[in-house]
Coordinates of C-alpha atoms in Angstrom, one line a residue:
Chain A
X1 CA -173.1 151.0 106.8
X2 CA -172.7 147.5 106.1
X3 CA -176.3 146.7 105.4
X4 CA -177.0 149.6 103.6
X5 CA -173.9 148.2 101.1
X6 CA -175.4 145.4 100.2
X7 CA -178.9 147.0 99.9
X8 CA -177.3 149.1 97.4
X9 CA -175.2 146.4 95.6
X10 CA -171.3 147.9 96.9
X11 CA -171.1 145.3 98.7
X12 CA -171.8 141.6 98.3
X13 CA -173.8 140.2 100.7
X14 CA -171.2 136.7 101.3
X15 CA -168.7 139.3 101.8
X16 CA -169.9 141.0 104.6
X17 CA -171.6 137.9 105.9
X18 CA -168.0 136.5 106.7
X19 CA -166.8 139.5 108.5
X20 CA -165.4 138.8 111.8
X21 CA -165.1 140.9 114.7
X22 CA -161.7 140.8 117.4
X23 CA -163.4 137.4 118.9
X24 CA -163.3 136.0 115.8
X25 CA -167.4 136.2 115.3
X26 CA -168.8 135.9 111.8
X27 CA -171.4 138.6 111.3
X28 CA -173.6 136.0 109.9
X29 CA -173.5 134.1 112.6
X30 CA -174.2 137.2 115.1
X31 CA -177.1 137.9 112.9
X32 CA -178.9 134.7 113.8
X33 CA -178.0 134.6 117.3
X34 CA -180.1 138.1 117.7
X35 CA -182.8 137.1 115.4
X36 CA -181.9 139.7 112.7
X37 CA -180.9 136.9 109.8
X38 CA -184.5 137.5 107.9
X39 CA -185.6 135.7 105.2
X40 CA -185.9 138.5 102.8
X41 CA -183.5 139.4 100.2
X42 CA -181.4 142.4 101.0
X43 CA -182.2 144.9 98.4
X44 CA -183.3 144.3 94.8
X45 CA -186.4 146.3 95.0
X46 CA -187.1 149.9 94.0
X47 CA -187.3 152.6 96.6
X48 CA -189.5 156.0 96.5
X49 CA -186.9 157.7 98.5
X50 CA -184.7 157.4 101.3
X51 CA -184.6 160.4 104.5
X52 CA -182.7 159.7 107.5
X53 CA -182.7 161.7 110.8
X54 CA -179.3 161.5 112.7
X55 CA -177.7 163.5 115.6
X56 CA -174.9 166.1 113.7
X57 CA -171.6 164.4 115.4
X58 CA -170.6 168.1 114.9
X59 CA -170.8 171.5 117.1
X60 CA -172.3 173.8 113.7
X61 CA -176.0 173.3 115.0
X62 CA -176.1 173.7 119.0
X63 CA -173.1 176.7 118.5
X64 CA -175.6 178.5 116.2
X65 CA -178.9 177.8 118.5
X66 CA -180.7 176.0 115.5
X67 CA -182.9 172.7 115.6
X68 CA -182.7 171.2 112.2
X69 CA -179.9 171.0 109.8
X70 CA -181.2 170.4 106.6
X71 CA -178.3 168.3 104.9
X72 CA -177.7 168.7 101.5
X73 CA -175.1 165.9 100.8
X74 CA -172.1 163.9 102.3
X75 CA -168.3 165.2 101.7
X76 CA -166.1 163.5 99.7
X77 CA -162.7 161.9 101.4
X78 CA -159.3 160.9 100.6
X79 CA -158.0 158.5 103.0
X80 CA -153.6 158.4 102.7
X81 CA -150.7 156.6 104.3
X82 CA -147.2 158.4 104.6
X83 CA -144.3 157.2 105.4
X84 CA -141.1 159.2 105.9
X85 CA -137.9 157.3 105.8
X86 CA -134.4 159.1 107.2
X87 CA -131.9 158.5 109.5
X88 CA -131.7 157.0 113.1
X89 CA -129.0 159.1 114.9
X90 CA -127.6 160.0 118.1
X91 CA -129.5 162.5 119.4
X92 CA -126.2 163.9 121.5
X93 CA -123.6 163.1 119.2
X94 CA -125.1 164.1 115.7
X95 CA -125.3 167.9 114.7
X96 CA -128.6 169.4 113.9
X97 CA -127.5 169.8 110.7
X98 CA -126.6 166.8 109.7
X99 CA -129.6 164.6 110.8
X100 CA -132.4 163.4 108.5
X101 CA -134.7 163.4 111.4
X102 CA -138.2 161.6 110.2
X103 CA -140.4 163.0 112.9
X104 CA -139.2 166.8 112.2
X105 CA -140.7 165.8 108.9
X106 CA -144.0 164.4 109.8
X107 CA -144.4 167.0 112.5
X108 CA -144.3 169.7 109.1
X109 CA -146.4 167.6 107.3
X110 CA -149.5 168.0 110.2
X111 CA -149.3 171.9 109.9
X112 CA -149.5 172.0 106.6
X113 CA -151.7 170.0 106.4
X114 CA -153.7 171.4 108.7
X115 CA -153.0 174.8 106.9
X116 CA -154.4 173.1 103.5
X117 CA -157.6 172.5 105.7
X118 CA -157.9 176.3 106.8
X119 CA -157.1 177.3 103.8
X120 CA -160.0 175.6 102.2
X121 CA -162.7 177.1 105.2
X122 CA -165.8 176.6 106.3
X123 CA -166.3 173.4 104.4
X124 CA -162.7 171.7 104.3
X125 CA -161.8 169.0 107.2
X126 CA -157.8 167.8 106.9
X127 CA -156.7 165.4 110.1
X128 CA -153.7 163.5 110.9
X129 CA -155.3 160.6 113.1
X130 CA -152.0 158.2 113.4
X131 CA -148.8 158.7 114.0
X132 CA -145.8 156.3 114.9
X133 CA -142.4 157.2 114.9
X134 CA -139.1 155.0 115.2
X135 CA -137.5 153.7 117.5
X136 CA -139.5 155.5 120.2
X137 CA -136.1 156.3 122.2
X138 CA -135.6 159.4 123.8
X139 CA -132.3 159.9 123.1
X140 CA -132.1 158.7 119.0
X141 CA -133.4 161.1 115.9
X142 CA -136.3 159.3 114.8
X143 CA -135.1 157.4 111.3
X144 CA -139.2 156.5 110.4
X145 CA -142.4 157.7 110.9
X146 CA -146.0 156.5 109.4
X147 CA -148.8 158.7 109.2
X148 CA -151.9 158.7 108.1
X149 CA -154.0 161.6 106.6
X150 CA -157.4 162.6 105.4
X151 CA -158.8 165.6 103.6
X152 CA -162.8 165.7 103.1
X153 CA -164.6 168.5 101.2
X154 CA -168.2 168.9 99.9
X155 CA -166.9 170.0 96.2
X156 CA -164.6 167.3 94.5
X157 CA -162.6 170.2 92.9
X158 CA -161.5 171.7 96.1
X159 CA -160.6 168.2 97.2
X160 CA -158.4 167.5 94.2
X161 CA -156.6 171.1 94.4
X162 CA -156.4 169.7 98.4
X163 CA -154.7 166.4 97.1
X164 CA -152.1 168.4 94.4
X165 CA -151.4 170.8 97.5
X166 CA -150.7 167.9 99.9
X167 CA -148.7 166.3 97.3
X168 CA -146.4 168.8 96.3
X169 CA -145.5 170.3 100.0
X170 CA -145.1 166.5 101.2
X171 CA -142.3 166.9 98.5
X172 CA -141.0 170.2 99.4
X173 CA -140.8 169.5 102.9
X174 CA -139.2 165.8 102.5
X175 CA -136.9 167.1 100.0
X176 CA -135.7 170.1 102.4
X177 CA -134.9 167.1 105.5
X178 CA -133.3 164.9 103.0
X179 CA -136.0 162.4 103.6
X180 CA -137.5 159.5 101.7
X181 CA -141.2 160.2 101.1
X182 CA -144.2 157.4 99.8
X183 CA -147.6 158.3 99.8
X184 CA -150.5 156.1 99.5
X185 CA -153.9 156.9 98.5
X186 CA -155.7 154.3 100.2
X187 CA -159.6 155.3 99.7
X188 CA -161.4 157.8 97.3
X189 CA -165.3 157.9 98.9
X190 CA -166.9 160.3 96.0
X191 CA -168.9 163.7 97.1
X192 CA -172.6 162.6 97.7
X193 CA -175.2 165.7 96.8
X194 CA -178.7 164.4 97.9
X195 CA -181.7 164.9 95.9
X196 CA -182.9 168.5 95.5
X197 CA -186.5 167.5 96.0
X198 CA -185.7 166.3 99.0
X199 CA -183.5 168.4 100.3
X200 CA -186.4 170.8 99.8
X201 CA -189.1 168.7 101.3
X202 CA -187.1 168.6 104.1
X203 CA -186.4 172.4 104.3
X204 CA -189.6 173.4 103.4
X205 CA -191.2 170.9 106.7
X206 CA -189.2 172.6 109.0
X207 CA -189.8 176.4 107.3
X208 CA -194.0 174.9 108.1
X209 CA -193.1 173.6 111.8
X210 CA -191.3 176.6 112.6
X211 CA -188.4 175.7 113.7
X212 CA -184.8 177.1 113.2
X213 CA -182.6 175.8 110.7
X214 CA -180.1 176.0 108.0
X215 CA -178.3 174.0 105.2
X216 CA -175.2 171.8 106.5
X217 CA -173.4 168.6 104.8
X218 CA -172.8 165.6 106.5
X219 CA -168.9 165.1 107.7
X220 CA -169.3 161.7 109.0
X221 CA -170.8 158.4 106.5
X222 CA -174.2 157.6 107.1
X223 CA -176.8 154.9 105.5
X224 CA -178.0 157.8 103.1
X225 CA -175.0 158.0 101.4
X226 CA -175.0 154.8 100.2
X227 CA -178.7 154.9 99.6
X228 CA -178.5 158.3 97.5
X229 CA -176.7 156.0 94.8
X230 CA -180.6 153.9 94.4
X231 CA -183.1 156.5 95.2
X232 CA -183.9 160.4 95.8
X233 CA -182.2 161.0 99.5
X234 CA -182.1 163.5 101.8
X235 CA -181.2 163.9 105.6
X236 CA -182.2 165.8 108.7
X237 CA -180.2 166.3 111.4
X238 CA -180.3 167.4 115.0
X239 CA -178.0 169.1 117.6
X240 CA -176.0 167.2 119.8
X241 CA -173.7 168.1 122.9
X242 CA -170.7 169.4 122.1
X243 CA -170.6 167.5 118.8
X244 CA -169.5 164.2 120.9
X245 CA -170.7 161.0 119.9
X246 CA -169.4 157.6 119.6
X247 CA -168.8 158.1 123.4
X248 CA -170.5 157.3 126.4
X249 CA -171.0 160.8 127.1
X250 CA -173.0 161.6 123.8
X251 CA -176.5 163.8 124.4
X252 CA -179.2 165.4 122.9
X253 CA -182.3 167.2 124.0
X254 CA -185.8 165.3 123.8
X255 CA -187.0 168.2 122.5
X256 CA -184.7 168.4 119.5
X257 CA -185.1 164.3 118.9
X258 CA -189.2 164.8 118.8
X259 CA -188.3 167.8 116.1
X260 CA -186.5 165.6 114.1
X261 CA -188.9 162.9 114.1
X262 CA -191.7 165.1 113.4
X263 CA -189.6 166.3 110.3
X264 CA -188.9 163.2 109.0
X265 CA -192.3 161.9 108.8
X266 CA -193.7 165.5 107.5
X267 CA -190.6 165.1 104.9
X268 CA -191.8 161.9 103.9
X269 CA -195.5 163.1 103.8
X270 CA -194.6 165.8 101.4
X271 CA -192.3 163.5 99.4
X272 CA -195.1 160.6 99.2
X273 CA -197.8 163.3 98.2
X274 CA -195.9 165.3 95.6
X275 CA -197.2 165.2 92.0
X276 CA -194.8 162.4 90.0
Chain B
X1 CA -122.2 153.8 133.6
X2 CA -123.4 152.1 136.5
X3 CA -119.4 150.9 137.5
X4 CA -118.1 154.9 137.4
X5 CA -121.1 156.1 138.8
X6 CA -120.7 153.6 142.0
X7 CA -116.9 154.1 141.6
X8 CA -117.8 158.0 142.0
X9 CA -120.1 157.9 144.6
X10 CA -123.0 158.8 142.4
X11 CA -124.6 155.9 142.6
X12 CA -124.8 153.7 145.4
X13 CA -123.4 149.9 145.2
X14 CA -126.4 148.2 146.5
X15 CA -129.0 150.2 144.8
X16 CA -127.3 149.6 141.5
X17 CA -126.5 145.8 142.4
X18 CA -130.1 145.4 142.7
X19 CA -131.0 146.4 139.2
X20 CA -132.3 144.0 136.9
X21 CA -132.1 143.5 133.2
X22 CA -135.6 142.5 131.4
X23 CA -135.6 139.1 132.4
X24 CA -135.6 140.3 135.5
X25 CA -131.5 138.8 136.2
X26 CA -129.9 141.1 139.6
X27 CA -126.8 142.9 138.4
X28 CA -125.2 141.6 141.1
X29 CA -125.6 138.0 139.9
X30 CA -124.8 138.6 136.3
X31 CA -121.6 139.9 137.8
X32 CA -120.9 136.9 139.9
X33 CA -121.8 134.4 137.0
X34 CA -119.3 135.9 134.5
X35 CA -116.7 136.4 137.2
X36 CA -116.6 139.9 137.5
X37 CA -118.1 140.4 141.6
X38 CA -114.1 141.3 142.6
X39 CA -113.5 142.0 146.2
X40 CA -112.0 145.2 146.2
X41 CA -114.2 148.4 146.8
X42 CA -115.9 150.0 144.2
X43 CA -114.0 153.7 144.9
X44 CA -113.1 155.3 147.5
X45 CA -109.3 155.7 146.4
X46 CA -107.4 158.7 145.2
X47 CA -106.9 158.9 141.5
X48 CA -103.8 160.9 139.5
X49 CA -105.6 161.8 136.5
X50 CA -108.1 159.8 134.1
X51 CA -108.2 159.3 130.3
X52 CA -110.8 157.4 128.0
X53 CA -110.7 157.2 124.3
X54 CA -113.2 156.3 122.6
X55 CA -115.3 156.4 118.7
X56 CA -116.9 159.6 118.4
X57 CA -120.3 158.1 118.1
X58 CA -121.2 161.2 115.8
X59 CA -120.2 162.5 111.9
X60 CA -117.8 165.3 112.7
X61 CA -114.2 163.8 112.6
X62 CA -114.7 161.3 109.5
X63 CA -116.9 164.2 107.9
X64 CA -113.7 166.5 108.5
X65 CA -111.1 164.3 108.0
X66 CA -109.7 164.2 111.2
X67 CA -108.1 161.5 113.4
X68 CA -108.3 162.4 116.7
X69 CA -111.0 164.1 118.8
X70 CA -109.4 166.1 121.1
X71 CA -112.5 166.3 124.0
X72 CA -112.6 169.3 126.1
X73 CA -115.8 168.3 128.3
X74 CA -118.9 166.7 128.3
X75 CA -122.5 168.9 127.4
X76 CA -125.1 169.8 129.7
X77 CA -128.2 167.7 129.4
X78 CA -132.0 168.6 129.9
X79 CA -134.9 166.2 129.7
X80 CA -138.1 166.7 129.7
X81 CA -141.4 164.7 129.3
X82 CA -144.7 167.1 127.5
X83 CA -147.7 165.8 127.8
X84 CA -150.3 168.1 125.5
X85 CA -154.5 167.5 126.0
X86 CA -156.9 168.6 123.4
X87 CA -160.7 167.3 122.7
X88 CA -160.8 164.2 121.2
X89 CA -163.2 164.7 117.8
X90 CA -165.0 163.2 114.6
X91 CA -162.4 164.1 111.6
X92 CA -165.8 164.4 109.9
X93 CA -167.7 166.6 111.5
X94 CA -165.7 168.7 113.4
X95 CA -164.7 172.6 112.2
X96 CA -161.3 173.5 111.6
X97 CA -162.0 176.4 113.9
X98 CA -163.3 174.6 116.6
X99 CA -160.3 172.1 117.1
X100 CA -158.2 171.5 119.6
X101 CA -155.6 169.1 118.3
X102 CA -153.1 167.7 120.3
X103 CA -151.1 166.5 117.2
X104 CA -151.3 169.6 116.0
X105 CA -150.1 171.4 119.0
X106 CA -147.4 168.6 119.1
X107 CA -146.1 169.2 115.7
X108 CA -145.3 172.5 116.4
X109 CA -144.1 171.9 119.5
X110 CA -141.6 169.6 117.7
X111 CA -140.7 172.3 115.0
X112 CA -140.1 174.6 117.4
X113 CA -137.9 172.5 119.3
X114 CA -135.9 171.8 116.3
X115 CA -135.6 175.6 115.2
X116 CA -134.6 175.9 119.5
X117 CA -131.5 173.4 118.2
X118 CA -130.6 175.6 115.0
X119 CA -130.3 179.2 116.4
X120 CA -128.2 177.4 119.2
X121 CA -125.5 176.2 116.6
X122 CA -122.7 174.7 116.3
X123 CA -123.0 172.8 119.6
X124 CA -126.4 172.9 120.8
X125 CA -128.7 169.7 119.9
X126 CA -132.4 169.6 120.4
X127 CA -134.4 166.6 119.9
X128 CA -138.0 164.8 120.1
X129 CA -137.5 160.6 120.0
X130 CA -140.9 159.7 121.6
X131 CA -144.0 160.6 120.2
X132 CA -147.5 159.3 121.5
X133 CA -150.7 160.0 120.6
X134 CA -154.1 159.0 121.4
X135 CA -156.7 157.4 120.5
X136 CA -154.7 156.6 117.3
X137 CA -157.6 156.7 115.2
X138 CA -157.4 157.7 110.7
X139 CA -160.7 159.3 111.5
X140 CA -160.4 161.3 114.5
X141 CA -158.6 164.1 115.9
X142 CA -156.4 163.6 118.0
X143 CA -157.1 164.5 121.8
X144 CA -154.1 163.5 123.7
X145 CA -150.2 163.5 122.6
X146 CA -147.4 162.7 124.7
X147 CA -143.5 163.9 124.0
X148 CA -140.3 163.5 125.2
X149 CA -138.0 166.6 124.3
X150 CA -133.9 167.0 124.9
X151 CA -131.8 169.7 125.0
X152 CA -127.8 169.4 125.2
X153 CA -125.5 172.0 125.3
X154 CA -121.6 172.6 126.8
X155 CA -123.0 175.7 128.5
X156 CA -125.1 175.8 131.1
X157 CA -125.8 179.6 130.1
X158 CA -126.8 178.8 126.6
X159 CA -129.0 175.8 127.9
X160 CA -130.9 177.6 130.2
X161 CA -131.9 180.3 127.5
X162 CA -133.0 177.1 125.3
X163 CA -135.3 176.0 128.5
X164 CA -136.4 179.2 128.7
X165 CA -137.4 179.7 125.0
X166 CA -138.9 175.8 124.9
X167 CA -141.0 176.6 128.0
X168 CA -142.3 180.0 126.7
X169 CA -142.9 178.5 122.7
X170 CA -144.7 175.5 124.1
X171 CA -147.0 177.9 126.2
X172 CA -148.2 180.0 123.4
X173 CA -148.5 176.8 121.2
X174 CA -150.9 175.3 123.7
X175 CA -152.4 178.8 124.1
X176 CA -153.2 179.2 120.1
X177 CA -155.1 175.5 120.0
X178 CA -156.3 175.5 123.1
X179 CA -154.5 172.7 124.6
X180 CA -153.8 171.7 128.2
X181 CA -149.3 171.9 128.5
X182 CA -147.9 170.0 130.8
X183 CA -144.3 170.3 130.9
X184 CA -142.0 167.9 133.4
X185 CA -138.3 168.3 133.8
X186 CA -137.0 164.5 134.4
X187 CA -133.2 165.0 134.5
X188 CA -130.5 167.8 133.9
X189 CA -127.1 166.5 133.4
X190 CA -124.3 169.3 134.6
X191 CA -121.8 170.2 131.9
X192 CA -118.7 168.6 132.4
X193 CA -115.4 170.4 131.4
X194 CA -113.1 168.6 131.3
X195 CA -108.8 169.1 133.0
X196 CA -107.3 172.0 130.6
X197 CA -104.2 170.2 131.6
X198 CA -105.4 166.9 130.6
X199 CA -107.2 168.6 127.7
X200 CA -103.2 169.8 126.7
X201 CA -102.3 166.7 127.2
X202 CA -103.9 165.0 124.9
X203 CA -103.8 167.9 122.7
X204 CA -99.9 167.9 122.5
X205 CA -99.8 164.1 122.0
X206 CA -101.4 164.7 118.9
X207 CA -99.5 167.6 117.7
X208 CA -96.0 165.6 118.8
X209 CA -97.4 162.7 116.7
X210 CA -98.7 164.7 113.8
X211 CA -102.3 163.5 113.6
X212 CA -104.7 166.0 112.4
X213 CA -107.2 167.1 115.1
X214 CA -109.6 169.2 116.2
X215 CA -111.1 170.6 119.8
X216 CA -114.8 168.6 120.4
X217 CA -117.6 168.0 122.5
X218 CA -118.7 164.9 123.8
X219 CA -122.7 164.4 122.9
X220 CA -123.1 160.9 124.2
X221 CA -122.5 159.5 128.1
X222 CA -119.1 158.0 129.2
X223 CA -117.3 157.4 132.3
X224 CA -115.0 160.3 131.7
X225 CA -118.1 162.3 132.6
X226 CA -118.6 160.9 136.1
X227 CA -114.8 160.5 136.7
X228 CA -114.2 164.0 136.0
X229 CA -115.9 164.6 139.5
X230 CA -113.5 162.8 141.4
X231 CA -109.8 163.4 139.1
X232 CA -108.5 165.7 136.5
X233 CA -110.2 164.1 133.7
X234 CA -110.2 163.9 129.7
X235 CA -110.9 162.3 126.3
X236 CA -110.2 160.9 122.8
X237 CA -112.2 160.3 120.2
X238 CA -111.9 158.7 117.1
X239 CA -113.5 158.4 113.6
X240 CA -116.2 156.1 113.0
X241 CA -118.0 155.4 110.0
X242 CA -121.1 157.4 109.6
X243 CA -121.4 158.5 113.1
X244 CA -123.3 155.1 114.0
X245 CA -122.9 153.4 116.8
X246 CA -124.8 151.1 119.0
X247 CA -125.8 149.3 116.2
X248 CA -124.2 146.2 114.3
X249 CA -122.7 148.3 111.5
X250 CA -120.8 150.2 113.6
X251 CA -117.2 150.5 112.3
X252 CA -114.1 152.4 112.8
X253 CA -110.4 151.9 110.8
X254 CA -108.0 150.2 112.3
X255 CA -105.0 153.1 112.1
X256 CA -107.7 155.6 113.4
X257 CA -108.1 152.8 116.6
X258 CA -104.0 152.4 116.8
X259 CA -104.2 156.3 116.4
X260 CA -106.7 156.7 119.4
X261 CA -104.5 153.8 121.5
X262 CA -101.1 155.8 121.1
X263 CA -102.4 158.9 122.3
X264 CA -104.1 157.2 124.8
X265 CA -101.0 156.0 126.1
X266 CA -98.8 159.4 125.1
X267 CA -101.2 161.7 126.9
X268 CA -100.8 159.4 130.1
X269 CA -97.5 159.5 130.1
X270 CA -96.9 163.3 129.4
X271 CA -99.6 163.4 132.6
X272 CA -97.6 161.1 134.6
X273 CA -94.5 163.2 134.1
X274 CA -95.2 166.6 134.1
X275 CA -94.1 168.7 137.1
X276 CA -97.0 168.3 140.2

């Protein structure tokens, strides 16, 4: 989603130009090495609209036997860092109830947060992706554990009622172990809702082609999401495999590919011949 | 350890001779450089009785005011290694429902193991040090976590029913998110009682001396735990400030130490002259 950034001004251009990756390559530099570093400027111009066809990433779409999802905006997420401070101990020699134990902590905070995610159904999505505790020995309490969390929900409300939740059990249950607690927001990505005119050129194409579908909001960040902050967006997407992708082992049918291809362009037909 | 355990017949001499430290140095060598490769045998003598004093290691005697430990065995130990396998998913785009988290599933597991420790009070201790889990992503779910769980109690009865309740909690954890358990026993330590004789001993040293005292459990390894195999065996403990030890603030007063010392020397005595 780099280049889509800078198309839409969020990020400068020098900025992502000096990006490196692990070998120390500037992306500027990989750009001209593939022939990709074009001459023309990168955004600056007005745009019609924007559709993009993507495999889901997610089960919803091959669990339910449909072929198009016809998807009405991107979530919005907050992105935090925990950390848990308490006491390193003797894991023979110090009574369970005198230990501030850090991972006891952080293994209360996944479940509810998981709970706050459940509790928030079908759209919510609440992970713990990182967790390390110290000092990785089997036989000491852990005394510290980082973790990081992230809640995502279609409705900015729901999310902030998420966040308050979070917040005030983080307390209760920190409070309860006698530990310290610090919890960082680290990134706020806003709840995207595409264009309705879209959204329903797109619907209304696959409704003409036949094919099976139904309204579903994109988990993952995509190109459109930035886009959807210039021009009227909207997104189709098709099943994949078990949701998997990323991964070697990501697949979709070629039958559900040339559906979403034919939908894009009869999106873009409908969108291009609409009255203004 | 490795000296009682040879001295014992536990271990045996050349096997732990062989060992080496992390830059890869033989214990055998490190012996002979600082002098300490003697020529006698390593065991294999007869011995009256054995006494060790020690700091406690743990909160209990400075918590209580108390200056001698008066240690009537050693607990049993159980270790265990868990390694828990989910599916590996985008944070994004993946259900709530249709996730199978091995964090999650860990967290419980740790919970559980913790609540295992509580309803086993006052001597049981249950603990998780290690945690591990993959791919250590902010934006994934996590699809692999790996564990290490103890479990120390003075009765082997009481530990048992703690293996038995860990194994069967663990089960339906993995059962309710789907996750592949794998559960590995790597080591039980016996319990170790201790001489009552020896135990009296050291019991009536501290009464004759009018120390305040109180009957405890050893949590942490010592030789006393090995030599009690081979001779009538027991222990003293003293304070030590916060229960730390291992660690450079480690600290005990010295009248608690001269404490510990006399009845060190008392206790062997009164051993060495009571009626055979």
């Amino acid at each position: 989603m780099m280049g889509s950034g800078v198309f839409t001004g969020i990020f400068k251009e020098e900025d992502i130009h000096a990006k490196t990756d692990r070998d120390g390559v500037a992306f500027a530099d990989a750009l001209k090495r593939i022939g990709y570093a074009g001459a023309a400027p990168c955004g600056g111009r007005k745009v019609g609209a924007f559709f993009e066809c993507h495999i889901e990433q997610g089960p919803i779409l091959e669990a339910e036997g449909k072929t198009i999802g016809v998807v009405t905006g991107g979530q919005a997420q907050r992105w935090y860092e925990v950390n848990l401070v308490g006491q390193e101990s003797h894991a023979g020699t110090t009574p369970m109830e005198r230990r501030r134990d850090a991972l006891l902590g952080a293994a209360r905070i996944v479940d509810m947060v998981n709970h706050i995610g459940i509790t928030h159904l079908p759209s919510a999505r609440a992970t713990c992706g990182v967790i390390e505790a110290k000092p990785q020995s089997r036989n000491t309490v852990p005394g510290r554990v980082f973790l990081t969390v992230e809640f995502r929900h279609p409705d900015e409300t729901e999310l902030a009622t998420m966040d308050k939740t979070f917040r005030a059990q983080a307390a209760r249950i920190a409070g309860e172990i006698g530990l310290e607690l610090d919890i960082q927001e680290i990134w706020h990505f806003p709840a995207t809702p595409f264009s309705a005119d879209c959204i329903a050129a797109v619907r209304d194409a696959a409704k003409a082609r036949g094919y099976s579908h139904r309204d579903i909001i994109s988990g993952a960040g995509h190109d459109a999401l930035y886009m959807a902050r210039v021009a009227p967006t909207a997104m189709i997407f098709v099943p994949c495999a078990d949701g998997i992708s990323h991964n070697e082992i990501e697949a979709a049918a070629p039958d559900d590919l040339a559906a979403g291809c034919q939908i894009l362009l009869d999106a873009m037909l409908r969108r291009a011949n609409a009255p203004v």
